[in-house]
Amino acid sequence: MAIFTFMKPLISVENLNIAFQNQDTENQVVFDVNFEIFPNQIVGIVGESGSGKSVTSMAMMGLLPEKITQVSGTIRYNTIDLTSLEPKELRKIVGKEISMIFQEPMTSLNPSLTCGEQVAEVLELHTNLTKKEIKADVLELFQKVKLPRAEKMMGQYPHELSGGQKQRVMIAMAIACKPKLLIADEPTTALDVRVQHEIILLLKELQQETEMSILFISHDLALMAEIADQVIVMQKGKIVEQGKVQDLFLHPKEIYTKALLNAKPKLNIRLKELPSVASYLQENFKEEVYSETERAVFHKKIYSQKPLLSVKNLKTYYTSKNNWFTKASVVKGVDGVSFDVYQGETIGLVGESGSGKSTIGRTILGLENATAGEIWYNGINLLSLKNSERKKFRQEIQLIFQDPYSSLNPILKVGAAILEPMEKHNILNSKKERKAYIYNLLEKVGLEKEHYDRYPHEFSGGQRQRIGIARALALQPKLIICDESVSALDVSVQAQVLNLLNQLKQEFHFTYIFISHDLSIVKFMSDQLIVLNQGKIEEIGDADQLYNQPQTAYTKALIQAIPKGI
């Protein structure tokens, strides 16, 4: 770790306050924030959604909307106060000497330009290089961020790349002008653990090679331990603690920091309930361990029944074309998968992006067409039914989506979005009964009756996920497929949603298929665990046994990639 005692800071943030103006009201979101970033240093900012970490970084880049934002304080880059610069002067620094990697590369990249063109644009804007020199630089950048077939990737569009590859293009764009400071805002949140690990290693390697400074923003303290020298902990717009990463992990001073550290599922023990930040801050909170004896009794009960769902030799293939001139190729999304799911069980599907886990869920639901195989649900082969015959089973098998915002209609109020499928499937007898039932559901998932008449954009990410859960429950299903349903949430909200799913499972005797790329979460939720790799089952077995004694190199690599902190 570098020593910064005698250096001048590269960035000094002094008494930063940020407020948003909404009609006649002012909402302050950042309060008197002070920190420094030195040359050749990696500083992390960690905190829950709404803690002010991303807003602070946007202020540093001058990206906050001027008309509705009040910013006071100083953001000093070397000797220049960035807050006092005119937009034209600021653009000479931002993008060239200070650059940023955004959280979601798909929405940050232009879908109508090739990846090479988008990186070239940055060099055209900030350098005097010729077109030939820019092309050579882009190729070198793609090679530096370890994109496979770099020259071919330059001519491809964002939709043709995987999530990890798109994020590497964003990194190439951010480092194109050799910045002094790179701001990485949640750059690995939606990526699977192995790709996340690769991106972290890549950023560290680039930082050591170029000696640039990095401001790394995340909600995951365990991930922060893998990259940062110093860590700043933010809560509700204020810095509650900051210091060296080892000190913060081994000797946290503030109870909020301890709460963040404890919100992630523990890998060595199985808790009955994850401690969210809110529950950890309660004086009477106590962790309860789910014992092996309790688990064995439960498993004896559920595995003595016939399976609720049996998937037999399932194959889901796609026909893929690169362009008009290439021959069609077959992509084996799911390739000969078989497993049973029992009433009251949670079975976990885990694997990297492209492993086939979501395709299995979508094929069970009838959202994808199976190429071959059988899916038996309560003694009926779903694949033998016509679409009109599957209506009943669509009610009994429900899906909780990964991104609740895009799955909710923005022009429908929450109550109407939940009511609509209930009316379609004739759940209950009247609108009055349905409305009362929805009120009850909203309260069960931790929302309020008043939320019935609000729109999706009026809720936080965690609240929208609860709405998605309420909508799935409204049809009174027997089997719920959770497809990456907590991957985009911060660790504390994630803990709350996972606890909620388990509570509802006990109350309503639900059965879950829980899909995720995060093995630590799947292990906490699951009775049985299926590890998928390129459409095939790599390994299957009891979740705890499989984690403690993995049999294949692939499973061992997935476990090794889980951020474990210090």
Short mmCIF file of C-alpha atoms in Angstrom, two decimals, residues 189 193 219-220 263-267 270 274 346 348-350 482 484-491 493-495 497-499 501-502 514-527 529 543 547 562:
data_model
loop_
_atom_site.label_atom_id
_atom_site.label_comp_id
_atom_site.label_asym_id
_atom_site.label_seq_id
_atom_site.Cartn_x
_atom_site.Cartn_y
_atom_site.Cartn_z
CA THR A 189 -22.99 -4.59 -9.26
CA VAL A 193 -18.91 -13.13 -9.21
CA HIS A 219 -22.58 -0.85 -1.41
CA ASP A 220 -20.49 -3.97 -0.71
CA ALA A 263 -25.63 -7.62 6.33
CA LYS A 264 -23.92 -9.97 3.85
CA PRO A 265 -24.80 -13.70 4.21
CA LYS A 266 -22.21 -15.54 6.30
CA LEU A 267 -20.59 -18.47 4.54
CA ARG A 270 -26.54 -20.61 8.27
CA LEU A 274 -29.99 -11.96 7.88
CA THR A 346 -36.02 -23.65 -2.14
CA GLY A 348 -31.00 -22.65 -6.02
CA LEU A 349 -29.70 -22.27 -9.58
CA VAL A 350 -26.28 -20.63 -9.71
CA CYS A 482 -37.01 -15.59 -8.31
CA GLU A 484 -31.84 -12.48 -9.92
CA SER A 485 -34.45 -10.71 -7.79
CA VAL A 486 -31.95 -9.07 -5.38
CA SER A 487 -28.83 -8.65 -7.54
CA ALA A 488 -29.26 -4.88 -8.10
CA LEU A 489 -30.07 -4.05 -4.44
CA ASP A 490 -27.64 -2.81 -1.80
CA VAL A 491 -26.60 -5.34 0.86
CA VAL A 493 -32.10 -3.93 1.31
CA GLN A 494 -31.00 -7.29 -0.13
CA ALA A 495 -31.03 -8.74 3.40
CA VAL A 497 -35.93 -8.82 0.79
CA LEU A 498 -34.31 -12.24 1.39
CA ASN A 499 -35.72 -12.32 4.93
CA LEU A 501 -39.06 -14.18 0.99
CA ASN A 502 -38.24 -16.69 3.73
CA PHE A 514 -34.03 -19.10 -6.65
CA ILE A 515 -31.78 -17.98 -9.50
CA SER A 516 -28.66 -15.89 -8.87
CA HIS A 517 -25.03 -15.45 -9.88
CA ASP A 518 -24.13 -14.81 -6.21
CA LEU A 519 -23.31 -18.15 -4.58
CA SER A 520 -23.31 -16.70 -1.04
CA ILE A 521 -26.95 -15.56 -1.43
CA VAL A 522 -28.06 -18.81 -3.08
CA LYS A 523 -26.43 -20.82 -0.28
CA PHE A 524 -28.30 -18.80 2.38
CA MET A 525 -31.66 -19.28 0.63
CA SER A 526 -31.42 -22.84 -0.69
CA ASP A 527 -32.01 -26.38 0.50
CA LEU A 529 -28.14 -26.21 -5.02
CA ALA A 543 -26.44 -26.45 -0.49
CA TYR A 547 -20.34 -25.28 -0.64
CA ILE A 562 -16.95 -14.62 -3.70
#
